[in-house]
Short mmCIF file of C-alpha atoms and ligand atoms in Angstrom, two decimals:
data_model
loop_
_atom_site.label_atom_id
_atom_site.label_comp_id
_atom_site.label_asym_id
_atom_site.label_seq_id
_atom_site.Cartn_x
_atom_site.Cartn_y
_atom_site.Cartn_z
CA MET A 523 99.60 132.54 78.50
CA SER A 524 97.06 130.53 76.91
CA GLY A 525 94.23 129.35 78.85
CA LYS A 526 93.60 126.10 76.73
CA SER A 527 95.07 122.86 77.77
CA LEU A 528 97.46 121.31 75.59
CA LEU A 529 97.38 117.18 75.17
CA LEU A 530 100.88 115.93 74.78
CA LYS A 531 101.71 112.19 74.21
CA VAL A 532 105.11 111.15 75.72
CA ILE A 533 106.39 107.64 75.51
CA LEU A 534 108.81 105.79 77.83
CA LEU A 535 111.16 103.48 75.99
CA GLY A 536 114.09 101.26 77.33
CA ASP A 537 115.00 97.77 78.18
CA GLY A 538 112.92 95.67 80.46
CA GLY A 539 113.37 96.34 84.13
CA VAL A 540 114.91 99.85 83.85
CA GLY A 541 111.94 101.42 85.92
CA LYS A 542 109.62 102.83 83.19
CA SER A 543 106.44 101.75 84.81
CA SER A 544 107.72 102.71 88.06
CA LEU A 545 108.65 106.25 86.84
CA MET A 546 105.05 106.71 85.34
CA ASN A 547 103.52 105.26 88.37
CA ARG A 548 105.34 107.48 90.90
CA TYR A 549 104.67 110.44 88.77
CA VAL A 550 100.98 109.79 88.45
CA THR A 551 99.99 108.08 91.47
CA ASN A 552 102.93 108.82 93.73
CA LYS A 553 103.29 105.00 94.45
CA PHE A 554 106.35 102.64 94.18
CA ASP A 555 106.17 98.89 94.08
CA SER A 556 109.50 97.02 94.64
CA GLN A 557 107.88 93.97 93.10
CA ALA A 558 106.58 95.43 89.92
CA PHE A 559 105.64 93.00 87.06
CA HIS A 560 106.92 93.44 83.55
CA THR A 561 104.69 95.29 81.42
CA ILE A 562 102.95 93.41 78.42
CA GLY A 563 102.30 95.73 75.46
CA VAL A 564 101.46 99.31 76.58
CA GLU A 565 99.64 101.22 79.00
CA PHE A 566 99.03 104.98 79.52
CA LEU A 567 98.02 107.24 82.33
CA ASN A 568 97.19 111.18 82.13
CA ARG A 569 98.38 113.86 84.51
CA ASP A 570 97.67 117.55 84.20
CA LEU A 571 100.40 119.96 84.76
CA GLU A 572 101.40 123.60 84.45
CA VAL A 573 104.77 124.39 82.88
CA ASP A 574 105.95 127.84 82.28
CA GLY A 575 102.45 129.27 82.21
CA ARG A 576 101.01 126.78 79.85
CA PHE A 577 98.48 124.01 80.88
CA VAL A 578 99.12 120.56 79.67
CA THR A 579 97.59 117.23 79.84
CA LEU A 580 100.46 114.77 79.80
CA GLN A 581 99.58 111.36 78.33
CA ILE A 582 102.41 109.16 79.33
CA TRP A 583 102.69 105.92 77.31
CA ASP A 584 104.44 103.11 79.26
CA THR A 585 105.82 100.41 76.94
CA ALA A 586 107.13 96.93 77.40
CA GLY A 587 111.06 96.94 76.99
CA GLN A 588 111.23 93.06 76.68
CA GLU A 589 112.25 92.01 73.21
CA ARG A 590 109.44 89.52 72.86
CA PHE A 591 106.91 92.28 73.23
CA LYS A 592 108.38 94.31 70.33
CA SER A 593 105.19 93.81 67.98
CA LEU A 594 102.81 94.82 70.58
CA ARG A 595 104.59 98.15 71.48
CA THR A 596 105.86 99.70 68.15
CA PRO A 597 102.32 100.47 66.65
CA PHE A 598 101.80 103.02 69.65
CA TYR A 599 104.85 105.08 68.87
CA ARG A 600 103.09 107.27 66.15
CA GLY A 601 101.83 110.64 67.24
CA ALA A 602 104.26 110.88 70.21
CA ASP A 603 105.37 114.45 70.98
CA CYS A 604 108.27 113.36 73.05
CA CYS A 605 110.35 110.30 73.75
CA LEU A 606 112.04 109.41 77.02
CA LEU A 607 114.90 107.04 76.35
CA THR A 608 115.37 105.26 79.76
CA PHE A 609 118.20 103.24 81.04
CA SER A 610 119.21 101.97 84.57
CA VAL A 611 122.41 103.35 86.02
CA ASP A 612 123.26 99.98 87.51
CA ASP A 613 122.84 98.06 84.38
CA ARG A 614 125.37 98.90 81.48
CA GLN A 615 123.58 96.80 78.92
CA SER A 616 120.39 99.14 79.21
CA PHE A 617 122.63 102.31 78.39
CA GLU A 618 124.30 100.56 75.47
CA ASN A 619 120.92 99.74 74.19
CA LEU A 620 119.74 103.43 74.06
CA SER A 621 120.89 103.80 70.38
CA ASN A 622 118.79 100.99 69.39
CA TRP A 623 115.73 102.40 71.11
CA GLN A 624 116.35 105.68 69.57
CA LYS A 625 116.34 104.03 66.05
CA GLU A 626 113.33 101.74 66.89
CA PHE A 627 111.43 104.86 67.87
CA ILE A 628 112.26 106.98 64.75
CA HIS A 629 111.58 104.03 62.60
CA TYR A 630 108.19 103.06 63.90
CA ALA A 631 106.98 106.60 64.80
CA ASP A 632 107.96 107.56 61.33
CA VAL A 633 109.69 110.64 62.39
CA LYS A 634 110.31 113.00 59.62
CA ASP A 635 112.91 115.11 61.04
CA PRO A 636 114.82 112.99 63.69
CA GLU A 637 117.43 116.04 64.18
CA HIS A 638 114.87 118.16 65.73
CA PHE A 639 112.84 115.58 67.41
CA PRO A 640 112.55 116.11 71.28
CA PHE A 641 114.22 113.13 73.12
CA VAL A 642 115.02 113.26 76.77
CA VAL A 643 117.44 110.68 78.44
CA LEU A 644 116.58 109.40 81.99
CA GLY A 645 119.28 107.32 84.02
CA ASN A 646 117.05 105.74 86.57
CA LYS A 647 117.77 103.97 89.99
CA ILE A 648 120.38 106.50 91.08
CA ASP A 649 119.31 105.44 94.63
CA LYS A 650 121.51 102.29 93.87
CA LEU A 651 125.10 102.30 95.45
CA GLU A 652 126.57 100.16 92.72
CA ARG A 653 126.59 102.15 89.31
CA GLN A 654 127.70 100.79 86.07
CA VAL A 655 127.13 104.09 84.23
CA SER A 656 128.67 107.33 85.20
CA THR A 657 127.09 110.56 85.06
CA GLU A 658 129.76 111.95 82.59
CA GLU A 659 129.32 108.97 80.43
CA ALA A 660 125.63 109.43 80.06
CA GLN A 661 126.11 113.18 79.47
CA THR A 662 128.61 112.38 76.62
CA TRP A 663 126.18 110.02 75.06
CA CYS A 664 123.39 112.55 75.01
CA ILE A 665 125.77 115.14 73.57
CA GLU A 666 127.01 113.14 70.83
CA ASN A 667 123.67 111.69 69.85
CA GLY A 668 121.73 114.73 69.50
CA ASN A 669 122.20 117.05 72.34
CA TYR A 670 119.48 115.82 74.52
CA PRO A 671 118.67 116.80 78.00
CA TYR A 672 119.87 114.01 80.57
CA LEU A 673 118.32 113.54 83.91
CA GLU A 674 119.01 111.02 86.64
CA THR A 675 115.97 109.71 88.45
CA SER A 676 115.01 107.40 91.09
CA ALA A 677 111.39 106.10 91.06
CA LYS A 678 111.93 104.63 94.40
CA ASP A 679 112.98 107.75 96.26
CA ASP A 680 110.91 110.25 93.81
CA THR A 681 114.23 111.99 92.88
CA ASN A 682 113.87 114.19 89.74
CA VAL A 683 110.63 112.29 88.50
CA ALA A 684 108.47 115.42 88.22
CA VAL A 685 111.45 117.28 87.01
CA ALA A 686 112.02 114.72 84.20
CA PHE A 687 108.41 114.93 82.93
CA GLU A 688 108.48 118.64 83.10
CA GLU A 689 111.64 118.79 81.00
CA ALA A 690 109.82 116.53 78.44
CA VAL A 691 107.06 119.13 78.34
CA ARG A 692 109.52 121.96 77.84
CA GLN A 693 111.32 120.24 75.14
CA VAL A 694 108.09 119.91 73.22
CA LEU A 695 106.90 123.41 73.75
CA ALA A 696 110.51 124.81 72.54
CA VAL A 697 110.07 122.79 69.22
CA GLU A 698 106.56 124.12 69.08
CA GLU A 699 107.60 127.74 69.61
CA GLN A 700 110.30 127.39 66.98
CA LEU A 701 107.78 126.20 64.37
CA GLU A 702 105.41 129.04 65.17
CA HIS A 703 108.31 131.56 65.03
CA CYS A 704 109.27 130.14 61.51
CA MET A 705 105.67 130.14 60.22
CA LEU A 706 105.29 133.81 61.30
CA GLY A 707 108.66 134.69 59.94
CA HIS A 708 107.65 133.47 56.50
CA THR A 709 105.42 135.29 53.94
CA ILE A 710 104.49 133.69 50.76
CA ASP A 711 105.20 135.88 47.77
CA LEU A 712 102.78 134.21 44.94
CA HIS A 713 104.46 136.47 42.53
CA SER A 714 108.06 135.43 42.93
CA SER A 715 109.33 132.19 41.08
CA SER A 716 112.37 131.96 43.48
CA LYS A 717 112.28 130.58 47.06
CA SER A 718 112.84 133.73 49.14
CA GLY A 719 114.49 134.10 52.60
CA SER A 720 116.39 131.61 54.60
CA SER A 721 114.61 128.71 56.34
CA CYS A 722 115.04 128.20 60.04
CA CYS A 723 113.10 124.98 60.32
N1 GTP B 584 116.03 100.67 93.44
C1 GTP B 584 115.41 101.03 92.65
N2 GTP B 584 114.42 100.16 91.96
C2 GTP B 584 113.59 100.59 91.06
C3 GTP B 584 113.55 101.91 90.55
N3 GTP B 584 112.77 101.84 89.65
C4 GTP B 584 112.23 100.71 89.39
N4 GTP B 584 112.79 99.80 90.19
C5 GTP B 584 112.53 98.47 90.41
O1 GTP B 584 112.96 97.82 89.14
C6 GTP B 584 112.03 96.75 88.75
C7 GTP B 584 111.76 96.99 87.37
O2 GTP B 584 110.86 98.13 87.46
P1 GTP B 584 109.61 98.40 86.23
O3 GTP B 584 109.34 99.80 86.50
O4 GTP B 584 108.67 97.25 86.24
O5 GTP B 584 110.75 98.31 84.90
P2 GTP B 584 109.97 98.41 83.55
O6 GTP B 584 111.16 99.44 82.75
O7 GTP B 584 108.62 99.07 83.36
O8 GTP B 584 110.18 97.10 82.87
P3 GTP B 584 109.20 96.44 81.54
O9 GTP B 584 107.84 96.64 81.87
O10 GTP B 584 109.72 94.86 81.56
O11 GTP B 584 109.60 97.10 80.21
C8 GTP B 584 110.93 96.73 89.85
O12 GTP B 584 111.29 95.63 90.71
C9 GTP B 584 111.01 98.10 90.51
O13 GTP B 584 110.64 98.12 91.82
C10 GTP B 584 114.31 102.87 91.28
O14 GTP B 584 114.38 104.00 91.01
N5 GTP B 584 115.24 102.33 92.24
MG1 MG B 585 106.89 98.22 82.80
#
């Protein structure tokens, strides 16, 4: 167990109104506003936590989902360690737009290895009785688009909110451990002209 705190940047993306700001505010301040205003640009809040013995400062970046704010949010994607793709289970269009959000992030964050980037998908507002997207459908999308973890949340009821952010941390730590493992497993032979060994990264 390392004593040093790790700073991780996670970014919340998804259509306007799906509950990104509400999830961040529920997690950091434990408050919920049923009359929340749309976000303009980006905002961020920090929260310290411990996951599997690692101390982490989570820097949560909340973005404006409305299309007209695209140019204000995209400059902040670079350097994100994890992306939380968020939709609302009572809004089918927000689910269908997940692929667009994924592409927008990969492009503007300039992700070099999209296949291994840690995305987590959140289906928010599960307290609502009328759903337009089933759990199975969302899980299938996650499996088919990169095998991402899927969590159903309610910022209103505080269902799975902490679990979702902890999962984001776990995903980042898993990628980090894999990289460390790869680097330790590779010795560089300066005398050999051919590339030796197989790569796991
Ligand atoms: N019932 C219910 N309402 C929610 C939940 N999360 C957010 N809301 C409501 O949905 C509306 C939009 O929430 P926001 O958090 O502002 O949505 P957003 O994704 O940040 O929207 P933009 O800032 O425009 O991108 C607000 O009226 C919230 O009170 C939830 O889990 N359940
Ligand atoms: Mg917002």
